[in-house]
Amino acid sequence: MNRDYFKTPFGWVEIRADARRVEGILFVPEPLEASANELTERAKEALEAFLMGKAVHPLPFPCAFASELSRRVLEELAKLSFGEVVTYSELGRRALGVHQRAVARVMASNKIVLLYPCHRVVAQNGLGGYSGGGVERKKAILEWEKSLCAREAKTE
DNA sequence: GAACCAGGTCCCG
DNA sequence: CGGGACCTGGTTC
């Protein structure tokens, strides 16, 4: 298993990958010793693009999914653009009738943070949760995307 | 507004 | 293998 670390405005992320696929991109408190390989490099480039406001879909690397259903939900999720949000039920509907509860489960176990933007999925009556480092981080990411959109609109 | 149920998966006994 | 928990939401009291 190879690892590498990447600094975002929201904190450090750890990129984990083996030779065949990316196993996870998760928030960590601080970077540890890196052992990059080709896939972690590619993931890092994707993250850089993301921070520059470029949509990265489809992902430029293979990655691990918990199940077929979670793949469907996450692929659907990846079609959203910056600053755009959906509710759990709406996302479930788009992914061909997956129920909200299941969508929540998929989000909770999403291992590819940011690139599969599970932070863009909100509850109907509020923010919803975020296991990738607390609701504060979710809010911060959404705020950042919103300001990014505003900036793009201005420079347009 | 609170309580209860529903689909999908994981975790624990 | 059975039961319960979970980043929800709709219905019902």
CSV table of C-alpha atoms (C1' of nucleotides) in Angstrom, one decimal:
chain,number,residue,atom,x,y,z
A,1,MET,CA,0.0,0.0,0.0
A,2,ASN,CA,1.4,3.4,-1.0
A,3,ARG,CA,0.5,6.7,0.5
A,4,ASP,CA,0.9,10.3,-0.2
A,5,TYR,CA,-0.4,13.5,1.4
A,6,PHE,CA,-2.0,16.6,-0.1
A,7,LYS,CA,-2.8,19.9,1.6
A,8,THR,CA,-6.2,21.5,0.9
A,9,PRO,CA,-7.8,24.6,2.4
A,10,PHE,CA,-9.8,22.2,4.5
A,11,GLY,CA,-7.0,20.2,5.9
A,12,TRP,CA,-4.6,17.4,4.9
A,13,VAL,CA,-5.8,14.5,2.9
A,14,GLU,CA,-4.2,11.1,2.8
A,15,ILE,CA,-4.1,9.3,-0.6
A,16,ARG,CA,-3.9,5.5,-0.3
A,17,ALA,CA,-3.3,3.3,-3.3
A,18,ASP,CA,-1.8,0.0,-4.3
A,19,ALA,CA,-0.5,-0.8,-7.8
A,20,ARG,CA,-4.0,-1.4,-9.3
A,21,ARG,CA,-6.3,1.2,-7.8
A,22,VAL,CA,-6.8,4.0,-5.4
A,23,GLU,CA,-8.1,2.6,-2.1
A,24,GLY,CA,-9.0,5.9,-0.4
A,25,ILE,CA,-8.7,9.6,-0.2
A,26,LEU,CA,-9.5,10.8,3.3
A,27,PHE,CA,-9.0,13.7,5.7
A,28,VAL,CA,-6.2,13.2,8.2
A,29,PRO,CA,-5.0,15.5,11.0
A,30,GLU,CA,-1.5,15.7,9.7
A,31,PRO,CA,0.7,14.2,7.0
A,32,LEU,CA,2.9,11.2,7.7
A,33,GLU,CA,5.8,9.7,5.7
A,34,ALA,CA,4.8,9.5,2.1
A,35,SER,CA,5.4,6.6,-0.3
A,36,ALA,CA,4.0,7.8,-3.6
A,37,ASN,CA,3.4,5.6,-6.6
A,38,GLU,CA,1.9,6.3,-10.0
A,39,LEU,CA,-1.7,6.2,-8.8
A,40,THR,CA,-1.2,8.4,-5.8
A,41,GLU,CA,0.5,10.9,-8.2
A,42,ARG,CA,-2.5,10.8,-10.5
A,43,ALA,CA,-4.9,11.2,-7.6
A,44,LYS,CA,-2.9,14.2,-6.5
A,45,GLU,CA,-3.1,15.8,-9.9
A,46,ALA,CA,-6.9,15.3,-9.8
A,47,LEU,CA,-7.0,17.0,-6.4
A,48,GLU,CA,-5.0,19.9,-7.7
A,49,ALA,CA,-7.4,20.3,-10.6
A,50,PHE,CA,-10.3,20.1,-8.2
A,51,LEU,CA,-8.8,23.0,-6.1
A,52,MET,CA,-8.5,25.0,-9.3
A,53,GLY,CA,-12.2,24.6,-9.9
A,54,LYS,CA,-12.0,22.0,-12.6
A,55,ALA,CA,-14.5,19.2,-12.5
A,56,VAL,CA,-12.8,15.8,-12.6
A,57,HIS,CA,-15.2,13.4,-14.1
A,58,PRO,CA,-14.7,10.6,-14.8
A,59,LEU,CA,-11.9,10.1,-12.3
A,60,PRO,CA,-8.5,9.6,-14.0
A,61,PHE,CA,-7.8,6.5,-11.9
A,62,PRO,CA,-9.6,3.2,-10.9
A,63,CYS,CA,-10.8,3.1,-7.3
A,64,ALA,CA,-12.4,0.7,-4.9
A,65,PHE,CA,-16.2,0.6,-4.3
A,66,ALA,CA,-18.1,-1.0,-1.5
A,67,SER,CA,-20.7,-2.3,-3.9
A,68,GLU,CA,-22.3,-1.9,-7.3
A,69,LEU,CA,-25.0,0.2,-5.8
A,70,SER,CA,-22.6,2.6,-4.2
A,71,ARG,CA,-20.7,2.9,-7.5
A,72,ARG,CA,-24.0,3.9,-9.1
A,73,VAL,CA,-24.7,6.5,-6.5
A,74,LEU,CA,-21.2,7.9,-6.5
A,75,GLU,CA,-21.0,8.1,-10.3
A,76,GLU,CA,-24.3,10.0,-10.3
A,77,LEU,CA,-22.9,12.3,-7.6
A,78,ALA,CA,-19.8,13.0,-9.6
A,79,LYS,CA,-21.9,14.7,-12.3
A,80,LEU,CA,-22.7,17.6,-10.1
A,81,SER,CA,-20.8,20.8,-10.7
A,82,PHE,CA,-19.2,23.1,-8.2
A,83,GLY,CA,-21.5,24.8,-5.8
A,84,GLU,CA,-24.4,22.5,-6.7
A,85,VAL,CA,-26.1,20.5,-4.1
A,86,VAL,CA,-28.7,17.7,-4.0
A,87,THR,CA,-30.6,16.1,-1.2
A,88,TYR,CA,-30.2,12.5,-0.2
A,89,SER,CA,-33.5,11.5,-1.7
A,90,GLU,CA,-33.0,13.4,-4.9
A,91,LEU,CA,-29.6,11.8,-5.5
A,92,GLY,CA,-31.2,8.4,-4.7
A,93,ARG,CA,-33.9,9.2,-7.3
A,94,ARG,CA,-31.3,10.0,-10.0
A,95,ALA,CA,-29.4,6.9,-9.3
A,96,LEU,CA,-32.4,4.9,-10.4
A,97,GLY,CA,-34.5,4.7,-7.3
A,98,VAL,CA,-32.0,4.1,-4.5
A,99,HIS,CA,-33.6,4.9,-1.1
A,100,GLN,CA,-32.4,7.8,1.0
A,101,ARG,CA,-31.3,5.6,3.9
A,102,ALA,CA,-29.1,3.7,1.5
A,103,VAL,CA,-27.8,6.9,-0.1
A,104,ALA,CA,-26.8,8.1,3.4
A,105,ARG,CA,-25.0,4.8,4.0
A,106,VAL,CA,-23.1,5.2,0.7
A,107,MET,CA,-22.0,8.7,1.6
A,108,ALA,CA,-20.9,7.7,5.0
A,109,SER,CA,-18.7,5.0,3.6
A,110,ASN,CA,-17.4,7.1,0.6
A,111,LYS,CA,-13.7,6.7,0.6
A,112,ILE,CA,-12.9,9.2,-2.1
A,113,VAL,CA,-13.5,12.5,-0.4
A,114,LEU,CA,-13.7,15.7,-2.5
A,115,LEU,CA,-13.4,13.9,-5.9
A,116,TYR,CA,-16.6,12.1,-5.1
A,117,PRO,CA,-18.2,15.2,-3.6
A,118,CYS,CA,-20.3,13.7,-0.8
A,119,HIS,CA,-20.2,17.1,0.8
A,120,ARG,CA,-22.6,18.3,-1.9
A,121,VAL,CA,-25.3,16.0,-0.5
A,122,VAL,CA,-27.4,17.8,2.0
A,123,ALA,CA,-30.5,16.9,4.1
A,124,GLN,CA,-33.8,18.6,3.2
A,125,ASN,CA,-34.0,20.3,6.5
A,126,GLY,CA,-30.4,21.3,7.0
A,127,LEU,CA,-26.9,20.2,6.2
A,128,GLY,CA,-26.9,16.6,7.0
A,129,GLY,CA,-23.9,14.9,8.5
A,130,TYR,CA,-20.3,14.4,7.4
A,131,SER,CA,-18.2,11.6,8.7
A,132,GLY,CA,-15.2,12.8,6.7
A,133,GLY,CA,-14.2,15.1,9.5
A,134,GLY,CA,-17.3,16.7,10.9
A,135,VAL,CA,-20.0,19.0,9.7
A,136,GLU,CA,-17.8,22.0,10.1
A,137,ARG,CA,-15.6,20.7,7.3
A,138,LYS,CA,-18.6,20.0,5.1
A,139,LYS,CA,-19.8,23.6,5.6
A,140,ALA,CA,-16.3,24.9,4.9
A,141,ILE,CA,-16.1,23.0,1.6
A,142,LEU,CA,-19.5,24.2,0.5
A,143,GLU,CA,-18.6,27.8,1.3
A,144,TRP,CA,-15.4,27.5,-0.6
A,145,GLU,CA,-17.2,26.1,-3.7
A,146,LYS,CA,-19.7,28.9,-3.5
A,147,SER,CA,-17.0,31.6,-3.4
A,148,LEU,CA,-15.3,29.8,-6.2
A,149,CYS,CA,-18.4,30.0,-8.3
A,150,ALA,CA,-18.8,33.7,-7.5
A,151,ARG,CA,-15.2,34.3,-8.6
A,152,GLU,CA,-15.7,32.5,-11.9
A,153,ALA,CA,-18.8,34.4,-12.6
A,154,LYS,CA,-17.0,37.7,-12.0
A,155,THR,CA,-14.0,36.8,-14.2
A,156,GLU,CA,-16.3,35.6,-16.9
B,1,DG,C1',-43.0,18.6,17.0
B,2,DA,C1',-42.1,13.7,18.3
B,3,DA,C1',-42.4,8.8,17.3
B,4,DC,C1',-42.2,5.2,13.9
B,5,DC,C1',-41.0,2.8,9.7
B,6,DA,C1',-38.6,2.0,5.4
B,7,DG,C1',-33.9,-0.1,2.0
B,8,DG,C1',-29.0,-1.1,2.0
B,9,DT,C1',-24.8,-2.3,4.3
B,10,DC,C1',-21.7,-3.0,7.9
B,11,DC,C1',-20.5,-4.6,12.4
B,12,DC,C1',-21.0,-7.1,16.4
B,13,DG,C1',-22.7,-11.1,19.2
C,1,DC,C1',-26.9,-16.0,10.9
C,2,DG,C1',-29.9,-12.3,13.7
C,3,DG,C1',-30.2,-7.7,15.5
C,4,DG,C1',-29.0,-3.0,15.6
C,5,DA,C1',-26.9,1.2,14.1
C,6,DC,C1',-26.3,4.9,10.4
C,7,DC,C1',-24.4,11.7,6.9
C,8,DT,C1',-32.5,10.6,6.0
C,9,DG,C1',-37.4,11.4,4.8
C,10,DG,C1',-42.3,10.7,4.6
C,11,DT,C1',-46.3,9.8,7.4
C,12,DT,C1',-48.8,9.9,11.4
C,13,DC,C1',-50.3,11.2,15.8
